């Protein structure tokens, strides 16, 4: 029999605790253990009714929680504000939202050895536990077995889907029907599931589709005993948890209603109902079904005991949490602790809530010293730009003094008739914002870690940099003078770009062409904005770190800030949430989830100058981290000295800081951001500006390349938005920046 045993230790008391605890539970409490309740994050849902629903979910003693409207870090802050569980309570199983995923290297999996994959899985698992997360979602793709083994060894539950998501062949009136035949299932899809079970996955999600060749009927898989009990338990000998998605956005709840879907799923063999919005109603319905004989009590007993045994394997019953993350999750303080933190040791002083750096809280504009009426005029400017055809939609985040006063979307993802509306969680292709959100951040982290030096020559990290021919002996002495600082200030003497997309045959060939690119200017003489400088810097960073850029950023920068939606190469499952950056012709495909920049595409999608996708929520956390001097909550991501050095204008570099821009006379930041401001823009229509003097940041994300809007029109729009926001400040004087040049009529005064 195949079992999953990656959690717990031989001889521990988890199984004994589960049996003892289960015997003491009432029927209602056993039912509650099968529920993973949605818990809304106040930062996204700031009202008392939401808080009451959160409290009710905890009061019902549900089995676990999953965040809605925020990430896991924000969920922990929410739970910290709720009544604390006592000594006799059963700890919650914390489930990562599906969109958070893990850094499973599905795109580059064929290039990694089994040992590398296992190590990557262990890293992801340790980070999850440090964040207080117990169950994470993993795509069940070919070759992922070693990665799953690493996750299981890292003591988290890895959840996979029983069947990969595909387009339905028909509808049965309520849910999609997949018309695969049994031969296809046995040869192409079920082997993936068998491999996952053998690797030790702890949970399998039964998707809300019907597969007649698998179940013999047109019931959704979570309602089918032939699948939940027959396939999983009898055929695959799976001992973990069978899951059903009961979220409000899911197909089951939409087709059958939450309570009916819950009863039918449990009856078929499901153990855990994920994303329940109304746990009290579901518990009432399941208890009634048992008492009326429509659901066997033995089935509830089996499911609830299986959940408790899983918690025992995870050691959730121990009073002393096994990780710093879980200590933060269950601790309470006036500061509102949350679990996201770096995996390296931090001092006792840093663990004190009194020393946590400010985290963003959504508040009325007046609490941040700003005028709501003025901000509404900015809303009108952006909506007007959508109506005028500058872009299909936009997302905006505005924060001041650690408080978030705007986090919302405008318009739609595209001009398609059925396009979804833009939300704060909509992902955008950041284009050149990658330079500061990715490559520059990675350089800052490595400088703090002592693995990179600003004034070190490039050849220290890339020895072949000195040769332009690739043959070794032909050395260009001028290239010896190019330093890491030159790359950050665009003063390396490199050209603006090369025709790599049309000429390179592979990502490796593309990088070789960048490394051999000839200098067109004397190093240090003048600042010439160059994509090649940042592509080369990314290679420097990757070699200095000894790991790929995307993995370094995920581990060292994005996860400590809770930036779960910031990544290169977003998986297909996220594409519906991504604003397309282009449409090539009326009847051709949208460029959605694929990097817009041709050079970044040729480099494999992971590059120093473009390629990152993110949303307004995540970039707001990044901006606040820099305003905080490099810390966010308990996470010290950068040192204050490094943040100050990188945002400071460099001598002889025009308006360049290290990686960042500072305001030129005619700036996209307008005329009212101070001279201490720093920021950057992206070709697709994205921008980020931060003003330490005003303690203000503005994230503006658009897909202007979809409508092919000119850069000049975008410059005007950006100026209007930033000037309107800066002049919305009412508790301090707002003055024009000396030397600023207007190209638009300033917004009227309040």
XYZ file of C-alpha atoms in Angstrom:
750
model
C 0.000 0.000 0.000
C 1.239 3.469 -0.891
C 1.232 5.907 1.994
C 2.351 9.460 2.427
C 4.774 9.765 5.284
C 6.690 12.970 4.786
C 5.124 14.632 7.806
C 5.918 13.798 11.379
C 8.645 11.533 12.827
C 8.769 7.840 13.713
C 7.603 7.410 17.253
C 5.860 10.781 17.552
C 2.509 11.057 19.288
C 0.546 12.501 16.354
C -1.551 9.401 15.662
C -2.357 8.892 19.353
C -3.348 12.562 19.698
C -5.607 12.331 16.636
C -7.473 9.280 17.948
C -7.849 10.750 21.438
C -8.999 14.136 20.178
C -11.429 12.644 17.672
C -13.167 10.538 20.322
C -13.953 13.668 22.348
C -15.598 15.548 19.479
C -19.321 15.881 18.944
C -20.876 15.203 15.545
C -21.008 18.928 14.841
C -17.342 19.368 15.763
C -16.359 16.436 13.560
C -18.196 17.992 10.635
C -16.431 21.312 11.311
C -13.047 19.601 10.987
C -13.845 18.776 7.335
C -14.200 22.475 6.460
C -11.556 24.901 5.226
C -13.303 28.248 5.667
C -12.669 31.371 3.635
C -11.330 34.151 5.833
C -11.529 37.627 4.316
C -8.535 39.907 4.756
C -9.535 43.288 6.284
C -7.036 45.135 4.095
C -9.199 44.177 1.149
C -12.601 43.971 2.848
C -12.610 46.703 5.508
C -16.036 46.380 7.137
C -17.464 45.038 10.372
C -19.676 42.452 8.661
C -16.625 40.738 7.214
C -14.928 40.734 10.619
C -18.048 39.147 12.137
C -18.021 36.389 9.499
C -14.357 35.709 10.191
C -15.046 35.430 13.915
C -17.978 33.110 13.285
C -15.813 30.801 11.182
C -13.251 30.499 13.990
C -15.992 30.061 16.590
C -17.305 27.035 14.674
C -13.901 25.348 15.213
C -13.445 24.688 11.516
C -10.630 22.470 10.348
C -8.723 25.221 8.634
C -8.710 28.518 6.762
C -7.805 29.919 3.350
C -7.437 33.667 2.630
C -9.797 35.571 0.356
C -8.791 39.011 -0.942
C -5.198 38.819 0.213
C -2.166 36.612 0.642
C -1.062 34.325 3.458
C 0.858 37.080 5.258
C -2.282 39.220 5.426
C -4.300 36.185 6.520
C -2.012 35.762 9.528
C -2.576 39.364 10.566
C -6.315 38.774 10.298
C -6.167 35.648 12.440
C -4.055 37.475 14.982
C -6.910 39.938 15.495
C -9.448 37.160 16.134
C -10.046 35.427 19.486
C -7.068 33.285 20.301
C -7.528 29.519 20.407
C -7.166 28.078 23.843
C -5.168 25.107 25.061
C -7.988 22.664 24.310
C -8.633 23.911 20.800
C -7.548 22.133 17.630
C -5.121 24.097 15.538
C -6.187 25.322 12.133
C -4.804 23.878 8.925
C -3.686 26.917 6.901
C -4.126 26.520 3.141
C -2.324 28.737 0.650
C -4.613 30.314 -1.963
C -4.314 28.370 -5.257
C -2.930 31.419 -7.087
C -0.019 31.601 -4.620
C 1.222 28.196 -5.755
C 4.868 27.371 -5.238
C 7.942 28.014 -7.265
C 7.628 24.601 -8.949
C 9.995 24.934 -11.899
C 7.542 23.604 -14.481
C 9.016 25.646 -17.333
C 12.615 24.577 -16.787
C 12.012 21.179 -15.231
C 13.792 19.258 -17.971
C 16.975 21.211 -17.239
C 17.076 20.294 -13.537
C 18.419 17.109 -12.003
C 16.286 15.092 -9.562
C 18.525 16.318 -6.737
C 17.975 19.951 -7.781
C 14.232 19.381 -7.943
C 14.148 17.796 -4.486
C 16.202 20.663 -3.086
C 13.849 23.186 -4.727
C 10.882 21.379 -3.204
C 12.432 21.397 0.264
C 13.163 25.124 -0.026
C 9.552 25.833 -0.977
C 8.298 23.656 1.890
C 10.511 25.315 4.494
C 9.402 28.738 3.315
C 5.760 27.685 3.508
C 6.148 26.432 7.083
C 8.000 29.614 8.026
C 4.983 31.525 6.694
C 2.623 29.391 8.780
C 1.262 27.500 5.750
C 0.557 23.762 5.876
C -0.945 22.965 2.460
C 0.281 24.284 -0.885
C -0.833 23.611 -4.447
C 1.457 22.050 -7.011
C 0.851 21.452 -10.731
C 0.898 17.703 -11.372
C 3.016 17.685 -14.528
C 5.421 15.205 -16.029
C 8.767 15.079 -14.254
C 7.545 16.748 -11.065
C 8.001 13.645 -8.847
C 11.345 14.671 -7.372
C 10.013 18.126 -6.574
C 7.032 16.595 -4.777
C 9.378 14.385 -2.772
C 11.240 17.481 -1.642
C 7.999 19.160 -0.564
C 6.893 16.120 1.407
C 10.312 15.853 3.025
C 9.947 19.487 4.052
C 6.828 18.630 6.070
C 4.024 20.350 4.209
C 1.042 18.887 2.419
C 1.427 19.031 -1.335
C -1.952 19.150 -3.088
C -2.341 18.196 -6.744
C -5.334 17.987 -9.044
C -6.542 14.508 -9.943
C -6.834 15.511 -13.609
C -4.999 18.399 -15.315
C -7.230 21.297 -16.349
C -8.382 21.073 -19.984
C -11.043 22.492 -22.208
C -14.384 20.674 -21.771
C -15.846 18.712 -24.630
C -19.470 19.305 -23.607
C -21.718 20.383 -20.739
C -24.141 18.260 -18.738
C -26.228 21.334 -17.907
C -24.249 22.193 -14.772
C -20.556 21.313 -15.006
C -18.107 20.674 -17.854
C -17.830 17.146 -19.248
C -14.427 15.912 -20.463
C -14.852 13.409 -23.272
C -11.530 11.589 -22.858
C -11.625 7.834 -23.432
C -10.301 5.368 -20.879
C -7.239 4.498 -22.966
C -6.163 8.149 -23.029
C -6.725 8.507 -19.295
C -4.739 5.365 -18.507
C -1.814 6.267 -20.745
C -1.578 10.056 -20.497
C -3.177 11.397 -17.312
C -3.598 8.768 -14.606
C 0.134 7.928 -14.651
C 0.809 11.482 -13.469
C -1.598 10.996 -10.578
C -0.073 7.612 -9.695
C 3.395 9.161 -9.707
C 2.182 11.933 -7.395
C 0.694 9.423 -4.959
C 3.906 7.388 -4.979
C 5.891 10.580 -4.311
C 3.817 11.127 -1.163
C 1.342 13.898 -1.984
C -0.881 14.531 0.996
C -3.971 15.869 -0.780
C -5.715 15.407 -4.128
C -8.236 17.912 -5.454
C -11.131 16.444 -7.408
C -11.907 19.112 -10.028
C -15.551 20.086 -10.678
C -15.790 18.285 -14.011
C -17.458 15.087 -15.183
C -15.418 12.362 -16.909
C -17.733 9.526 -17.975
C -14.804 7.318 -19.001
C -13.507 7.528 -15.431
C -16.655 7.484 -13.324
C -19.222 5.849 -15.595
C -21.628 8.772 -15.235
C -21.841 12.540 -15.707
C -21.544 13.442 -12.030
C -18.878 15.978 -11.069
C -15.839 14.100 -9.795
C -16.305 15.286 -6.159
C -19.816 13.720 -6.217
C -18.670 10.413 -7.705
C -17.976 7.509 -5.306
C -16.342 5.698 -8.223
C -13.613 8.352 -8.182
C -13.411 9.631 -4.595
C -13.612 6.165 -3.067
C -12.923 3.770 -5.932
C -10.087 5.351 -7.907
C -8.289 7.102 -5.048
C -8.682 4.588 -2.235
C -9.063 1.210 -3.958
C -7.065 1.615 -7.162
C -4.318 4.019 -6.048
C -4.200 3.089 -2.327
C -4.178 6.806 -1.513
C -4.293 7.510 2.230
C -4.242 11.315 2.172
C -7.037 13.857 1.938
C -9.506 14.070 -0.949
C -10.486 17.717 -1.541
C -13.422 19.503 -3.173
C -13.412 23.183 -4.145
C -16.421 24.863 -2.507
C -15.351 28.449 -3.101
C -18.008 30.867 -4.274
C -16.267 31.281 -7.608
C -16.086 27.515 -8.142
C -18.305 25.519 -10.474
C -19.741 23.256 -7.757
C -21.217 26.040 -5.655
C -22.420 27.886 -8.735
C -24.237 24.819 -10.018
C -25.463 23.142 -6.827
C -25.234 25.635 -3.994
C -22.810 25.450 -1.099
C -24.742 23.226 1.299
C -25.883 20.662 -1.283
C -22.384 20.486 -2.758
C -20.943 19.896 0.711
C -23.291 17.032 1.565
C -22.883 15.320 -1.804
C -19.075 15.634 -1.735
C -18.743 14.151 1.727
C -21.118 11.332 0.836
C -18.993 10.403 -2.189
C -15.739 10.196 -0.217
C -14.321 13.718 -0.043
C -12.587 14.566 3.246
C -12.003 18.311 3.087
C -14.278 21.056 1.728
C -12.041 23.971 0.679
C -13.123 27.622 0.497
C -16.432 27.424 2.371
C -17.904 30.925 2.698
C -20.725 30.087 5.153
C -19.366 27.393 7.492
C -22.278 27.564 9.925
C -24.826 26.872 7.179
C -22.726 24.023 5.800
C -22.253 22.435 9.222
C -25.993 22.696 9.885
C -26.786 21.074 6.541
C -24.332 18.193 6.994
C -25.497 17.471 10.535
C -29.119 17.476 9.321
C -28.206 15.098 6.483
C -26.659 12.683 8.986
C -29.615 12.872 11.346
C -32.071 12.351 8.480
C -30.156 9.358 7.130
C -29.105 11.016 3.853
C -25.425 10.891 4.849
C -23.828 8.085 6.797
C -22.322 9.057 10.147
C -19.468 6.668 9.399
C -18.499 8.796 6.379
C -18.220 11.932 8.548
C -16.240 9.958 11.119
C -13.846 8.712 8.444
C -13.278 12.158 6.933
C -12.815 13.987 10.244
C -10.446 11.353 11.602
C -8.419 11.521 8.405
C -8.112 15.314 8.839
C -6.977 14.970 12.451
C -4.432 12.289 11.567
C -3.033 14.648 8.944
C -2.741 17.398 11.554
C -0.973 14.941 13.814
C 1.548 14.117 11.094
C 2.139 17.840 10.695
C 2.664 18.100 14.468
C 0.000 20.802 14.753
C -1.071 19.429 18.099
C 2.125 20.429 19.833
C 1.854 23.512 22.040
C 5.306 24.699 21.011
C 5.048 25.540 17.311
C 7.690 23.855 15.233
C 8.625 26.923 13.262
C 8.992 30.637 13.800
C 6.203 31.040 11.240
C 3.661 29.134 13.315
C 4.692 31.007 16.453
C 3.858 34.209 14.623
C 0.625 32.776 13.303
C -0.801 32.057 16.725
C 0.854 34.883 18.662
C -1.072 38.089 19.249
C 0.244 41.550 19.874
C -0.808 45.129 19.612
C 1.413 45.329 16.566
C -0.482 42.586 14.762
C 2.296 40.102 13.964
C 2.263 38.066 10.790
C 4.379 35.092 9.704
C 6.217 36.160 6.562
C 9.896 36.364 7.273
C 13.275 35.447 5.917
C 14.545 31.941 6.565
C 17.746 33.174 8.118
C 18.054 33.782 11.865
C 16.759 37.053 13.222
C 17.437 38.556 16.601
C 15.091 38.492 19.562
C 14.665 42.224 19.194
C 13.434 41.797 15.634
C 10.967 39.154 16.785
C 9.337 41.628 19.142
C 6.168 43.190 17.733
C 7.380 46.551 18.946
C 10.113 46.438 16.316
C 8.030 45.368 13.309
C 8.288 47.727 10.327
C 5.012 49.301 9.171
C 2.755 47.187 6.984
C 0.094 48.651 4.757
C -3.397 49.083 6.123
C -6.306 50.244 3.983
C -7.724 53.443 5.529
C -9.842 56.433 4.504
C -7.812 59.134 2.776
C -8.161 61.563 5.696
C -6.269 59.173 8.006
C -3.270 59.466 5.683
C -3.535 63.259 5.453
C -5.065 63.225 1.974
C -8.225 64.541 0.346
C -10.720 61.919 -0.789
C -12.301 64.410 -3.182
C -8.929 64.995 -4.867
C -8.322 61.258 -5.154
C -11.729 60.830 -6.755
C -10.693 63.326 -9.397
C -7.683 61.096 -10.094
C -10.078 58.149 -10.399
C -11.925 60.222 -13.003
C -8.725 60.908 -14.933
C -7.950 57.183 -15.184
C -11.521 56.225 -16.116
C -11.450 58.954 -18.738
C -8.255 57.519 -20.201
C -9.948 54.116 -20.477
C -12.926 55.683 -22.259
C -10.629 57.640 -24.594
C -8.901 54.415 -25.650
C -5.472 54.878 -24.055
C -5.715 51.398 -22.546
C -8.470 48.852 -21.758
C -7.936 49.035 -18.009
C -5.614 50.017 -15.186
C -4.778 49.238 -11.580
C -3.747 51.850 -9.026
C -2.188 51.662 -5.574
C -1.512 54.791 -3.521
C 0.038 54.724 -0.077
C 1.138 57.393 2.364
C 2.720 57.069 5.794
C 2.220 53.319 5.836
C -1.463 53.575 4.939
C -3.121 52.483 1.727
C -5.667 54.966 0.399
C -6.213 53.480 -3.052
C -6.027 49.879 -4.241
C -8.404 49.301 -7.124
C -8.897 48.566 -10.781
C -10.478 50.488 -13.637
C -11.865 49.220 -16.924
C -11.285 45.704 -18.217
C -8.404 43.387 -19.076
C -8.924 43.859 -22.812
C -11.382 45.242 -25.370
C -12.951 41.810 -25.841
C -16.736 41.816 -25.188
C -16.454 39.276 -22.369
C -13.273 40.681 -20.819
C -13.082 40.534 -17.027
C -12.867 43.770 -15.043
C -9.480 44.852 -13.744
C -8.977 44.289 -10.011
C -6.172 45.076 -7.601
C -5.013 41.473 -8.056
C -4.874 41.654 -11.875
C -1.369 40.833 -13.100
C 0.430 43.069 -15.604
C 3.552 42.570 -17.687
C 5.868 45.011 -15.899
C 8.259 45.426 -18.846
C 11.156 47.652 -17.671
C 9.822 47.870 -14.120
C 11.537 44.473 -13.962
C 14.806 46.407 -13.821
C 13.981 47.873 -10.392
C 11.524 45.332 -8.957
C 13.719 42.405 -9.985
C 17.326 42.936 -11.008
C 18.054 45.973 -8.845
C 16.390 44.331 -5.839
C 18.476 41.207 -6.356
C 21.655 43.299 -6.478
C 20.678 45.079 -3.262
C 20.078 41.760 -1.517
C 23.410 40.299 -2.610
C 25.289 43.421 -1.557
C 23.729 43.111 1.891
C 24.646 39.414 1.920
C 28.286 40.210 1.051
C 28.157 38.354 -2.267
C 28.313 41.337 -4.639
C 30.395 44.532 -4.703
C 29.278 47.721 -6.432
C 32.699 48.713 -7.692
C 33.885 45.235 -8.615
C 34.735 44.746 -12.296
C 32.240 42.726 -14.308
C 34.891 40.161 -15.261
C 35.118 39.067 -11.611
C 31.703 37.459 -12.067
C 31.745 36.861 -15.855
C 35.337 36.087 -16.904
C 34.414 35.828 -20.600
C 33.217 39.468 -20.526
C 36.692 40.671 -21.552
C 36.552 38.883 -24.898
C 34.273 40.091 -27.693
C 34.984 37.177 -30.019
C 34.402 34.212 -27.775
C 37.820 32.810 -28.772
C 39.552 33.762 -25.556
C 42.802 35.542 -26.544
C 41.226 38.659 -28.091
C 40.894 40.819 -24.987
C 39.362 44.307 -24.998
C 41.251 46.178 -22.267
C 38.578 48.900 -22.113
C 36.078 46.337 -20.829
C 38.209 45.807 -17.706
C 37.002 49.202 -16.459
C 33.297 48.313 -16.511
C 31.925 47.775 -13.001
C 28.686 46.641 -11.430
C 27.953 50.284 -10.592
C 28.286 51.178 -14.289
C 25.661 48.583 -15.158
C 23.245 49.995 -12.566
C 23.690 53.571 -13.810
C 23.656 52.666 -17.524
C 27.210 54.033 -17.839
C 28.904 50.835 -19.024
C 29.196 52.154 -22.573
C 26.888 49.478 -23.968
C 24.441 50.235 -26.800
C 20.741 50.604 -26.020
C 19.975 47.174 -27.430
C 20.746 44.458 -29.976
C 18.607 42.585 -32.513
C 18.750 39.472 -30.338
C 15.192 38.306 -30.881
C 15.707 37.815 -34.616
C 19.203 36.362 -34.477
C 19.683 34.277 -31.341
C 18.899 30.573 -31.643
C 18.402 29.862 -27.946
C 18.482 31.586 -24.535
C 22.123 30.554 -24.121
C 22.990 31.986 -27.539
C 21.130 35.191 -26.668
C 23.134 35.608 -23.450
C 26.411 34.970 -25.292
C 25.529 37.771 -27.703
C 24.871 40.153 -24.795
C 28.171 39.280 -23.106
C 30.074 39.865 -26.366
C 28.273 43.096 -27.266
C 30.837 45.769 -28.207
C 31.120 48.973 -26.205
C 30.021 52.079 -28.117
C 30.992 54.621 -25.438
C 33.798 55.017 -22.935
C 32.825 53.372 -19.596
C 31.755 55.954 -17.040
C 31.623 58.823 -19.533
C 27.906 59.183 -20.095
C 24.641 57.516 -19.092
C 22.926 55.808 -22.044
C 19.792 53.838 -21.106
C 20.538 50.268 -22.130
C 18.564 47.045 -21.782
C 21.877 45.238 -22.252
C 23.239 46.705 -19.004
C 20.429 45.156 -16.982
C 20.534 41.853 -18.873
C 24.244 41.666 -18.090
C 23.661 42.664 -14.470
C 21.136 39.840 -14.101
C 23.806 37.402 -15.286
C 26.267 38.887 -12.781
C 23.722 38.518 -9.990
C 22.841 34.957 -10.934
C 26.480 33.866 -11.007
C 27.266 35.634 -7.736
C 24.291 33.978 -6.056
C 24.847 30.562 -7.586
C 21.201 30.214 -8.553
C 18.870 31.454 -11.320
C 17.578 35.004 -11.024
C 13.931 34.008 -10.691
C 14.608 31.592 -7.848
C 16.856 34.097 -6.053
C 14.171 36.784 -6.222
C 11.406 34.462 -5.076
C 13.446 33.244 -2.096
C 15.250 36.402 -1.040
C 12.909 39.264 -2.013
C 9.349 38.416 -3.037
C 8.362 35.813 -0.447
C 9.621 37.785 2.581
C 7.357 40.667 1.481
C 4.377 38.398 0.823
C 4.526 39.179 -2.926
C 2.869 35.911 -3.916
C 1.721 37.172 -7.331
C 5.084 38.518 -8.516
C 6.967 36.159 -10.809
C 8.540 35.375 -14.111
C 6.811 32.872 -16.405
C 3.356 32.876 -14.809
C 1.680 29.450 -15.069
C -1.239 28.892 -17.422
C -3.650 28.793 -14.495
C -2.957 32.500 -13.865
C -3.362 33.668 -17.465
C -7.065 34.589 -17.084
C -5.972 37.072 -14.375
C -3.322 38.708 -16.592
C -3.999 41.821 -18.652
C -2.925 41.088 -22.260
C -0.151 43.351 -23.503
C -0.948 43.157 -27.220
C -3.219 41.826 -29.914
C -1.404 41.354 -33.189
C -4.474 41.418 -35.492
C -8.276 41.365 -35.108
C -8.624 37.576 -35.308
C -5.309 36.535 -33.789
C -4.408 35.519 -30.255
C -3.855 37.899 -27.348
C -0.373 38.201 -25.887
C -1.456 37.202 -22.385
C 0.907 35.791 -19.791
C 3.790 35.820 -22.297
C 6.411 38.526 -21.994
C 5.887 41.389 -24.472
C 9.580 42.195 -24.892
C 11.127 40.174 -27.722
C 14.607 40.050 -26.209
C 13.262 38.800 -22.868
C 11.266 36.182 -24.758
C 14.391 35.009 -26.576
C 16.211 34.804 -23.238
C 13.619 32.284 -22.060
C 11.278 34.719 -20.327
C 13.635 35.359 -17.395
C 15.737 38.457 -17.992
C 17.168 41.409 -16.141
C 15.399 44.079 -18.165
C 11.873 42.648 -18.606
C 9.798 39.566 -17.880
C 8.295 39.997 -14.403
C 4.525 39.946 -13.968
C 2.971 41.467 -10.854
C -0.045 43.331 -9.518
C -0.767 46.574 -7.713
C -1.110 44.866 -4.330
C 2.332 43.277 -4.446
C 4.060 46.399 -5.766
C 2.469 48.442 -2.973
C 4.199 46.135 -0.460
C 7.477 46.532 -2.344
C 7.213 50.327 -2.368
C 6.379 50.437 1.344
C 9.360 48.207 2.088
C 11.664 50.784 0.484
C 9.959 53.629 2.363
C 10.497 51.625 5.552
C 14.231 51.457 4.853
C 14.152 47.842 3.658
C 11.840 46.121 6.137
C 8.236 44.953 5.909
C 6.604 43.657 9.061
C 9.114 41.235 10.606
C 11.091 40.833 7.366
C 14.362 42.743 7.040
C 14.798 42.366 3.290
C 17.386 45.122 2.703
C 19.536 47.198 5.029
C 18.619 50.901 5.426
C 22.071 51.911 4.182
C 21.638 49.925 0.978
C 18.185 51.386 0.325
C 19.542 54.914 0.800
C 22.526 54.281 -1.461
C 20.423 52.860 -4.283
C 17.828 55.640 -4.311
C 20.446 58.428 -4.346
C 21.295 60.145 -7.644
C 24.794 59.156 -8.787
C 27.470 61.690 -9.799
C 27.765 62.114 -13.558
C 24.819 59.825 -14.255
C 22.283 62.475 -15.286
C 19.066 61.634 -13.407
C 20.109 58.046 -12.616
C 20.337 56.533 -9.184
C 21.470 52.903 -8.806
C 18.993 51.091 -11.017
C 16.343 53.732 -10.388
C 15.417 56.976 -12.132
C 15.038 60.260 -10.279
C 12.814 63.072 -11.580
C 14.003 64.862 -14.710
C 12.655 68.364 -15.338
C 9.969 66.796 -17.542
C 9.085 63.673 -15.533
C 6.305 61.097 -15.587
C 6.084 61.798 -11.848
C 4.844 65.293 -12.621
C 6.030 68.486 -10.976
C 5.086 67.871 -7.332
C 7.060 64.763 -6.421
C 10.173 65.933 -4.590
C 13.754 65.826 -5.847
C 14.325 62.905 -3.431
C 11.824 60.780 -5.349
C 12.839 57.686 -7.262
C 10.938 55.524 -9.684
C 10.781 53.819 -13.049
C 8.423 53.166 -15.943
C 7.755 50.196 -18.213
C 7.107 50.135 -21.960
C 3.801 48.281 -21.572
C 2.363 51.194 -19.572
C 3.515 50.518 -16.027
C 5.126 52.842 -13.498
C 6.197 53.094 -9.865
C 7.185 56.341 -8.117
C 8.218 56.682 -4.472
C 8.723 59.959 -2.596
C 10.480 59.535 0.787
C 9.976 63.232 1.619
C 6.200 62.905 1.347
C 6.205 59.251 2.535
C 4.192 58.592 -0.608
C 4.149 55.982 -3.352
C 2.082 55.511 -6.508
C 1.773 52.273 -8.485
C 0.058 52.700 -11.858
C -0.292 49.617 -14.054
C -1.823 49.701 -17.539
C -1.578 47.702 -20.757
C -1.215 50.707 -23.065
C 0.551 48.535 -25.673
C -2.755 46.700 -26.219
C -4.217 49.908 -27.696
C -0.830 51.015 -29.108
C -1.076 54.306 -27.290
C 1.847 56.631 -27.934
C 4.451 57.175 -25.230
C 3.732 60.912 -25.331
C 0.043 60.410 -24.491
C 1.069 58.072 -21.656
C 3.511 60.676 -20.345
C 0.707 63.225 -20.173
C -1.586 60.739 -18.421
C 1.087 59.738 -15.915
C 1.813 63.372 -15.100
C -1.853 64.122 -14.501
C -2.231 61.109 -12.204
C 0.902 61.769 -10.140
C 0.297 65.491 -9.839
C -3.292 64.887 -8.782
C -2.180 62.417 -6.110
C 0.659 64.606 -4.788
C -1.650 67.606 -4.574
C -4.208 65.540 -2.687
C -1.984 65.856 0.397
C -3.652 68.244 2.855
C -1.598 67.999 6.055
C 1.679 69.378 4.683
C 2.734 71.977 2.117
C 2.923 70.638 -1.452
C 5.389 72.591 -3.552
C 6.571 72.316 -7.123
C 9.913 70.644 -7.556
C 12.586 73.194 -8.491
C 13.323 73.001 -12.193
C 10.211 70.978 -13.013
C 8.724 71.584 -16.456
C 5.009 71.344 -17.199
C 3.809 69.784 -20.413
C 0.217 69.760 -19.224
C -2.108 72.172 -17.469
C -1.807 71.440 -13.734
C -4.933 69.989 -12.086
C -7.111 72.621 -10.512
C -6.524 73.267 -6.838
C -8.760 71.743 -4.218
